[in-house]
Amino acid sequence: MRDIKPFWQNYIDGAWADGGAGRIDVINPGTGQKLAEHALADAADVDRAVQAARRVHLSGALSDLRPVERGRMVRAMGRYLLDHIDDIAPVLTLEQGKPLWEARMEVEGAARYFEYYGNQAETVEGRSIPLGAGYFDFTTHEPYGVSAQIIPWNYPLEMTARSLSAALATGNAAVIKTPELTPLVNAWFAHAAEAAGLPAGAVNILCGLGHQAGAALSSHPQINQLVFTGSVATGIAIATAAAQNVVPCVLELGGKSAAIVHEDADLEAFESDVRWGIYFNAGQVCSAMSRVIVHESRHDELVERISVLARSLSVGPGIDRAAFGPNMGALVSESQRDRAARMVAQATEEGARLAAGGRKLNLPGAFMEPTLLCDVTPGMSIAREEVFGPVLSVLKFRTAAEAVEIANSTPFGLASGVFTRDLDRATQAARQLRAGQVYVNEWYAGGVETPFGGYGQSGYGREKGREALLNYVQTKNVAIRLRS
Ligand code: NAD
């Protein structure tokens, strides 16, 4: 294992600080061993961070800048991340479990948000509304002020980058509550903010327990906007707390996303969608392809192909998996791995059949075999509940209408996919699927430029794309009565 700093601090008002709630052990899920300690924030630390961000906002140090200046700073943060990719990626792998090549992709993905939203800073423009000869009316988009951001452990770098870059580009200051399982890599946002010349207090980064620091941040009366990425239950708690102060939220929650595979689909090409869709980041992706709904005529061939794929992936410590290839790392923690294994066991008790994997690996650390379940029916818990692990469920359909009905049959609505050579059929399904994104013939098609978010219990509001900018600004209308 590489040497990494034994103790990591929070970052408040431009300075590194211990936490009022003590320290937390950060565990390497690739070994089960302690990796480092991180300061734990309490409510007083959260308050200091919010006050620092508020001071920056009220000073106008960010919001009064010409947008091109803010955009340059935001882009510089992204460049800083890329310049330090060799330092950041191993730490991400060691605390989160993903293969080193995936960690490097995550650093690049995080940097891409700063590039995109840095470029967008100058595009946030108001409009003039005609009210007749006696008036001049125009709108402006103003930053909310203090943007509170609560981050999950599956992509600790990219999820922070997604919200932070848009918040800064629009002139907000931010307080970030990092996930307690994977808090370390967020430190580089503090370094990046300093290197880019942002004022002290514009970016504050705290690790704390959800029910302490997280709850203190979401209920703080002086935050002005909140972005939460995480589970449905926590999203409900956070939105409820924010509602008490009439603070608007963006909620990016979980999913049980389905790919519909028609009888004319290219199954060989689809193997790559499965590989990325459910075994990337060991399935700990909110928009993972956790269900495949396949036409009954192609079922057996598809199950055979995916079983071979699942068995071909080498599973082990991410730090030894530097090169892109057929491999998978640890899950984030043993408890997350055990939860996934329990859900697989319950599925088999309910009548599902294991076509590949299903077991924990006999290794120290949080490892699980890439898993494939078939004979899954829509009523089973495995077909309805998010596993957040490398577990794919295969269901069958006879008619296109039945496929869409099954895809839409969970309370979630994050992503969905249609695999067919028939454009009419794909377009029809795209209209009927209740999900924030529909992928046709490529799972995860899209990018930072395309809006992302949920229908139903997968949340509301959109991150990514130009849509997201509107979550970070409020519209002011100025109506002027002309006197002469
Ligand atoms: P989680 O809800 O347990 O925790 C997320 C964050 O919320 C953590 O920082 C945690 O400390 C904090 N938190 C927990 N309780 C809190 C409380 N009472 N008040 C305030 N903050 C609190 O989620 P997780 O287990 O870290 O992440 C996995 C979940 O996130 C999955 O359901 C996944 O689908 C979802 N997710 C969604 C997206 C998306 O964009 N839609 C992206 C990534 C993850």
XYZ file of C-alpha atoms and ligand atoms in Angstrom:
528
model
C 0.000 0.000 0.000
C 1.198 3.512 -0.753
C 1.988 5.847 2.128
C -0.780 8.295 2.602
C -1.161 11.025 5.177
C -2.442 9.486 8.439
C -4.768 12.370 9.405
C -6.880 14.581 7.138
C -8.663 17.776 8.195
C -11.721 19.761 7.239
C -11.371 22.981 5.264
C -13.255 26.007 6.591
C -12.851 29.650 5.559
C -9.608 28.929 3.742
C -7.933 27.064 6.628
C -7.515 23.417 7.616
C -9.284 22.527 10.834
C -9.868 19.665 13.249
C -13.459 18.594 13.858
C -15.612 19.218 16.907
C -16.958 15.657 16.686
C -13.511 14.014 16.815
C -12.177 11.718 14.096
C -13.395 8.874 11.929
C -11.400 5.901 10.646
C -11.323 5.607 6.863
C -11.116 1.943 5.857
C -9.540 0.583 2.680
C -12.231 -1.762 1.307
C -9.560 -3.497 -0.784
C -7.889 -4.828 2.374
C -10.315 -4.241 5.245
C -7.507 -2.279 6.964
C -7.553 1.256 8.307
C -6.214 3.721 5.754
C -6.276 7.064 7.585
C -8.291 9.211 9.969
C -10.411 12.181 9.033
C -11.637 15.043 11.206
C -15.365 14.865 11.927
C -17.323 18.103 11.868
C -20.034 18.939 14.386
C -22.841 21.492 14.122
C -20.532 24.332 15.254
C -18.076 23.540 12.425
C -20.958 23.501 9.972
C -22.077 26.886 11.241
C -18.571 28.355 10.840
C -18.444 27.066 7.263
C -21.876 28.478 6.423
C -20.922 31.868 7.913
C -17.690 31.897 5.890
C -19.561 31.124 2.681
C -22.173 33.726 3.528
C -19.492 36.389 4.066
C -18.043 35.639 0.645
C -21.457 35.873 -0.906
C -22.393 39.146 0.780
C -18.992 40.668 -0.076
C -19.706 40.226 -3.781
C -16.226 38.701 -4.208
C -17.695 36.077 -6.536
C -21.084 37.395 -7.566
C -19.826 40.843 -8.637
C -17.173 39.421 -10.947
C -17.578 39.579 -14.654
C -18.651 36.001 -15.495
C -15.641 35.384 -17.714
C -13.413 35.859 -14.652
C -15.365 33.337 -12.625
C -15.362 30.965 -15.565
C -11.565 31.150 -15.778
C -11.228 30.269 -12.098
C -13.621 27.368 -12.440
C -11.742 26.018 -15.432
C -8.462 26.426 -13.529
C -9.826 24.162 -10.793
C -10.402 21.439 -13.373
C -6.891 21.830 -14.722
C -5.536 21.550 -11.188
C -7.288 18.207 -10.761
C -5.820 16.897 -14.015
C -2.356 18.135 -13.053
C -2.629 16.135 -9.815
C -4.301 13.020 -11.183
C -1.349 10.828 -10.157
C -1.797 11.908 -6.528
C -5.597 11.856 -6.407
C -6.475 8.620 -8.228
C -4.616 6.198 -5.888
C -6.220 7.776 -2.817
C -9.646 7.449 -4.427
C -8.968 3.799 -5.179
C -7.707 3.108 -1.672
C -10.678 4.686 0.085
C -13.448 3.677 -2.334
C -12.312 0.344 -3.787
C -12.608 0.992 -7.536
C -9.810 -0.074 -9.914
C -7.114 2.537 -10.410
C -8.087 3.017 -14.066
C -11.647 3.808 -12.974
C -10.318 6.251 -10.378
C -8.337 8.023 -13.090
C -11.515 8.205 -15.196
C -13.302 9.733 -12.236
C -10.627 12.430 -11.835
C -10.922 13.191 -15.561
C -14.723 13.237 -15.266
C -14.517 15.636 -12.319
C -12.175 17.935 -14.248
C -14.571 17.871 -17.202
C -17.350 19.413 -15.050
C -15.098 22.371 -14.242
C -14.248 22.775 -17.921
C -17.894 22.621 -18.988
C -19.345 24.906 -16.313
C -16.359 27.242 -16.507
C -17.249 27.679 -20.162
C -20.936 28.138 -19.302
C -20.345 30.968 -16.826
C -20.801 33.582 -19.547
C -23.978 32.081 -20.930
C -26.270 32.848 -17.989
C -28.165 35.777 -19.418
C -31.474 37.448 -18.676
C -33.979 38.756 -21.171
C -35.932 41.921 -21.830
C -39.705 41.663 -21.716
C -41.695 44.223 -23.728
C -44.296 46.095 -21.619
C -45.152 48.914 -24.055
C -43.594 52.352 -24.547
C -43.860 53.399 -20.878
C -41.643 50.662 -19.428
C -38.304 48.976 -19.715
C -38.226 45.509 -18.182
C -35.436 43.009 -17.849
C -34.560 39.881 -15.891
C -31.312 38.860 -14.268
C -30.220 35.535 -12.812
C -28.601 36.001 -9.418
C -26.795 33.350 -7.383
C -28.712 32.027 -4.387
C -25.763 32.662 -2.082
C -24.725 29.682 0.026
C -25.032 26.381 -1.817
C -25.042 23.360 0.544
C -23.958 20.115 -1.108
C -24.237 16.663 0.477
C -22.201 14.021 -1.334
C -22.433 10.196 -1.590
C -19.526 7.735 -1.406
C -19.793 6.084 -4.818
C -18.287 8.958 -6.850
C -17.029 11.322 -4.165
C -15.009 13.361 -6.631
C -17.369 13.534 -9.592
C -20.474 14.200 -7.521
C -18.809 17.133 -5.751
C -17.395 18.399 -9.042
C -20.830 18.270 -10.659
C -22.454 20.551 -8.102
C -19.496 22.695 -7.073
C -18.511 23.714 -10.614
C -22.043 24.858 -11.477
C -22.428 26.667 -8.141
C -19.169 28.595 -8.529
C -19.721 29.384 -12.207
C -22.988 31.107 -11.268
C -21.375 33.027 -8.374
C -22.405 31.004 -5.306
C -20.178 30.033 -2.379
C -20.359 26.399 -1.272
C -20.351 24.235 1.830
C -19.721 20.584 0.992
C -20.502 17.695 3.351
C -18.360 14.816 2.153
C -19.330 11.151 2.656
C -17.975 9.612 5.843
C -16.819 6.441 4.016
C -14.819 8.267 1.322
C -13.933 11.767 2.552
C -10.253 11.981 1.545
C -10.206 12.965 -2.122
C -12.404 16.021 -1.580
C -9.329 17.707 -0.054
C -8.096 18.371 -3.593
C -11.025 20.713 -4.233
C -9.645 22.920 -1.461
C -6.187 22.877 -3.045
C -7.741 23.537 -6.451
C -9.772 26.494 -5.148
C -6.651 28.045 -3.644
C -4.624 27.463 -6.792
C -7.378 29.029 -8.902
C -7.451 32.166 -6.727
C -10.908 31.790 -5.213
C -11.445 33.847 -2.055
C -11.169 32.076 1.316
C -14.630 30.833 2.321
C -15.868 30.311 -1.258
C -15.348 26.551 -0.927
C -15.706 24.830 2.465
C -15.317 21.082 2.826
C -16.409 19.116 5.864
C -16.575 15.452 6.658
C -19.173 14.564 9.254
C -21.763 11.989 10.090
C -25.012 12.259 8.197
C -27.216 12.602 11.233
C -24.851 15.193 12.782
C -23.050 17.413 10.266
C -25.372 16.435 7.408
C -28.483 17.206 9.397
C -26.950 20.448 10.744
C -26.162 21.601 7.205
C -29.515 20.718 5.662
C -31.434 22.440 8.467
C -29.143 25.485 8.686
C -31.235 28.656 8.346
C -28.554 30.496 6.373
C -28.024 28.108 3.518
C -29.893 29.313 0.435
C -29.960 26.254 -1.806
C -29.211 22.560 -1.330
C -28.091 19.765 -3.623
C -28.269 16.227 -2.344
C -27.077 13.093 -4.073
C -27.771 9.867 -2.227
C -30.476 7.502 -1.087
C -34.231 8.087 -1.140
C -34.635 7.851 2.642
C -31.924 10.452 3.277
C -33.283 12.633 0.474
C -36.673 12.740 2.167
C -35.082 13.678 5.526
C -32.994 16.412 3.917
C -35.797 17.896 1.834
C -38.005 17.927 4.935
C -35.340 19.793 6.924
C -34.718 22.266 4.108
C -38.442 22.871 3.690
C -38.609 24.257 7.242
C -36.447 27.142 6.038
C -38.032 27.281 2.556
C -34.719 26.296 0.987
C -34.995 24.839 -2.541
C -33.440 21.422 -3.125
C -32.172 19.351 -5.990
C -32.498 15.666 -5.151
C -30.501 13.114 -7.121
C -31.570 9.790 -5.629
C -31.396 6.097 -6.449
C -32.702 3.968 -9.278
C -33.634 0.521 -10.554
C -32.943 1.224 -14.161
C -33.913 -1.203 -16.914
C -32.627 -1.958 -20.391
C -35.215 -3.368 -22.783
C -33.580 -5.752 -25.260
C -35.689 -6.502 -28.331
C -35.420 -9.602 -30.494
C -33.515 -7.674 -33.194
C -30.876 -6.280 -30.787
C -27.154 -6.770 -31.396
C -26.336 -8.973 -28.394
C -22.624 -8.989 -29.026
C -22.528 -5.191 -28.809
C -24.837 -5.322 -25.785
C -22.187 -7.203 -23.787
C -20.210 -3.982 -23.559
C -23.299 -2.140 -22.258
C -23.654 -4.763 -19.528
C -19.989 -4.553 -18.656
C -20.217 -0.777 -18.167
C -23.823 -0.728 -17.047
C -23.639 -3.014 -14.017
C -20.049 -4.044 -13.322
C -18.429 -0.590 -13.596
C -17.689 0.735 -10.068
C -18.921 -2.689 -8.865
C -22.473 -1.649 -9.707
C -22.441 1.253 -7.251
C -23.844 3.690 -9.768
C -27.207 5.400 -9.309
C -28.040 4.947 -12.993
C -26.655 1.394 -13.174
C -28.355 -1.048 -15.541
C -29.631 -3.242 -12.728
C -32.414 -4.880 -14.778
C -32.425 -6.297 -18.276
C -35.832 -7.000 -19.772
C -35.233 -9.239 -22.762
C -37.522 -10.641 -25.440
C -38.166 -14.294 -24.612
C -36.764 -15.424 -27.980
C -33.283 -14.065 -27.093
C -33.335 -14.840 -23.372
C -31.145 -17.942 -23.278
C -28.522 -16.524 -25.619
C -28.355 -13.311 -23.615
C -28.006 -15.117 -20.267
C -25.247 -17.287 -21.704
C -23.331 -14.286 -23.050
C -23.610 -12.297 -19.793
C -22.621 -15.318 -17.665
C -19.428 -15.672 -19.688
C -18.765 -11.952 -19.330
C -19.405 -11.941 -15.567
C -17.064 -14.890 -15.029
C -14.352 -13.266 -17.141
C -13.905 -10.276 -14.822
C -10.977 -10.541 -12.429
C -11.966 -9.213 -9.002
C -9.423 -7.926 -6.484
C -7.779 -4.838 -4.971
C -8.285 -1.808 -7.195
C -4.777 -0.533 -6.598
C -3.431 -3.595 -8.494
C -5.782 -2.907 -11.395
C -4.142 0.050 -13.084
C -4.983 -0.777 -16.685
C -8.394 -0.647 -18.308
C -9.562 -4.192 -18.781
C -11.872 -6.984 -17.647
C -11.626 -6.354 -13.932
C -13.574 -5.087 -10.947
C -12.553 -3.759 -7.527
C -14.056 -3.938 -4.056
C -17.391 -2.562 -2.999
C -17.122 0.464 -0.737
C -17.486 -1.466 2.522
C -18.090 -4.923 3.870
C -21.542 -3.906 5.059
C -22.474 -2.726 1.554
C -21.133 -6.017 0.130
C -23.024 -8.070 2.742
C -26.227 -6.208 1.976
C -25.845 -7.026 -1.733
C -25.132 -10.696 -0.943
C -28.217 -10.851 1.324
C -30.395 -9.417 -1.441
C -29.102 -12.069 -3.855
C -29.834 -14.829 -1.317
C -33.338 -13.503 -0.809
C -33.892 -13.385 -4.577
C -32.982 -17.053 -4.917
C -35.369 -17.887 -2.048
C -38.101 -16.037 -3.980
C -37.405 -18.175 -7.070
C -34.669 -16.394 -9.032
C -31.836 -18.529 -10.433
C -28.144 -17.672 -10.132
C -26.576 -17.805 -13.584
C -23.218 -16.377 -12.427
C -21.546 -15.212 -9.224
C -23.542 -14.452 -6.116
C -20.830 -15.147 -3.558
C -18.526 -13.035 -1.438
C -14.865 -13.603 -2.292
C -12.706 -15.451 0.180
C -10.331 -12.490 0.491
C -9.915 -9.783 3.104
C -11.851 -6.729 1.933
C -15.296 -6.067 0.491
C -15.268 -8.250 -2.623
C -18.181 -9.908 -4.356
C -18.417 -11.885 -7.580
C -20.024 -10.185 -10.580
C -23.517 -11.619 -10.325
C -26.277 -12.505 -12.755
C -29.773 -13.549 -11.705
C -32.313 -14.919 -14.167
C -35.924 -16.098 -13.831
C -36.582 -12.802 -12.061
C -40.188 -11.603 -12.113
C -41.398 -8.010 -11.616
C -42.879 -8.640 -8.165
C -39.656 -9.933 -6.577
C -37.817 -7.595 -4.226
C -34.657 -7.904 -6.354
C -36.628 -6.443 -9.278
C -37.880 -3.480 -7.232
C -35.175 -2.510 -4.734
C -31.840 -0.908 -5.464
C -28.909 -3.267 -4.696
C -26.101 -0.786 -5.400
C -23.757 -3.676 -6.151
C -22.633 -5.865 -9.103
C -25.944 -7.669 -9.427
C -27.916 -7.834 -12.674
C -31.472 -9.208 -12.824
C -32.840 -10.587 -16.088
C -36.590 -10.564 -16.771
C -38.459 -11.716 -19.897
C -41.135 -10.069 -22.061
C -43.368 -11.067 -24.988
C -44.694 -7.747 -26.319
C -43.181 -4.271 -26.496
C -46.010 -2.910 -24.344
C -45.283 -5.500 -21.664
C -41.574 -4.559 -21.687
C -42.344 -0.884 -21.079
C -44.853 -1.786 -18.375
C -42.219 -3.849 -16.519
C -39.583 -1.125 -16.949
C -41.999 1.440 -15.470
C -43.131 -0.794 -12.612
C -40.815 0.468 -9.849
C -41.177 3.700 -7.839
C -37.895 4.931 -9.383
C -37.351 6.659 -12.721
C -33.695 7.548 -13.183
C -32.521 5.860 -16.380
C -33.796 3.399 -18.939
C -32.584 1.912 -22.185
C -33.886 0.409 -25.410
C -31.801 -1.887 -27.589
C -33.189 -2.475 -31.079
C -32.407 -1.756 -34.717
C -35.964 -0.453 -35.198
C -35.982 3.324 -34.805
C -39.784 3.525 -34.600
C -39.842 1.050 -31.760
C -37.018 2.848 -29.944
C -38.698 6.223 -30.339
C -42.043 4.884 -29.161
C -40.421 3.388 -26.062
C -38.485 6.595 -25.374
C -41.835 8.414 -25.169
C -43.377 5.809 -22.898
C -40.531 5.181 -20.439
C -40.928 7.160 -17.232
C -37.312 8.081 -16.559
C -35.120 11.173 -16.691
C -32.889 9.635 -19.341
C -33.421 7.099 -22.079
C -30.391 5.458 -23.665
C -30.935 4.008 -27.123
C -28.398 1.350 -28.145
C -25.740 2.574 -25.708
C -26.038 2.556 -21.931
C -24.736 5.857 -20.477
C -24.859 7.614 -23.857
C -24.698 11.338 -23.135
C -22.240 13.389 -21.118
C -21.686 16.395 -18.908
C -23.588 18.383 -21.542
C -26.825 16.385 -21.181
C -29.287 17.013 -18.312
C -29.456 14.247 -15.745
C -32.009 13.543 -13.037
C -34.933 11.466 -11.948
C -38.633 10.895 -12.325
C -40.606 9.589 -9.353
C -38.560 8.600 -6.307
C -35.313 9.087 -8.211
C -35.597 12.767 -7.309
C -36.238 16.154 -8.848
C -34.265 18.952 -10.430
C -31.521 18.304 -12.934
C -27.747 18.240 -12.686
C -25.450 18.376 -15.744
C -26.179 20.257 -18.925
C -27.396 23.846 -19.133
C -30.563 22.937 -17.204
C -28.519 22.512 -14.039
C -27.406 26.145 -14.023
C -30.970 27.226 -13.312
C -30.859 25.378 -9.982
C -28.094 27.668 -8.783
C -29.657 31.011 -9.706
C -32.847 32.831 -8.907
C -34.548 35.088 -11.385
C -35.063 38.739 -10.596
C -37.352 40.864 -12.721
C -36.648 44.602 -12.904
C -39.535 46.706 -14.244
C -38.757 50.377 -14.902
C -41.476 52.997 -15.438
C -40.199 55.545 -17.949
C -41.331 59.071 -17.089
C -40.808 61.066 -20.273
P -26.832 8.112 1.800
O -28.157 8.696 1.566
O -26.679 7.148 2.892
O -25.743 9.247 2.115
C -25.484 10.297 1.230
C -24.974 11.464 2.023
O -25.997 11.924 2.903
C -23.751 11.160 2.903
O -22.869 12.271 2.837
C -24.365 11.055 4.287
O -23.487 11.384 5.322
C -25.486 12.077 4.219
N -26.563 11.865 5.186
C -27.004 10.696 5.716
N -28.028 10.923 6.574
C -28.241 12.260 6.581
C -29.174 13.112 7.248
N -30.095 12.630 8.084
N -29.124 14.429 6.998
C -28.212 14.938 6.143
N -27.294 14.190 5.493
C -27.313 12.865 5.701
O -26.404 7.558 0.394
P -25.093 6.750 0.077
O -25.297 5.410 0.686
O -23.892 7.534 0.433
O -25.138 6.696 -1.515
C -25.821 5.709 -2.189
C -27.143 6.227 -2.711
O -26.959 7.413 -3.469
C -27.809 5.249 -3.663
O -29.179 5.150 -3.375
C -27.598 5.888 -5.028
O -28.498 5.510 -5.997
C -27.636 7.325 -4.719
N -26.922 8.120 -5.737
C -27.638 8.865 -6.625
C -26.992 9.602 -7.620
C -27.779 10.437 -8.605
O -27.193 11.282 -9.271
N -29.070 10.260 -8.753
C -25.609 9.580 -7.687
C -24.905 8.812 -6.759
C -25.583 8.099 -5.785
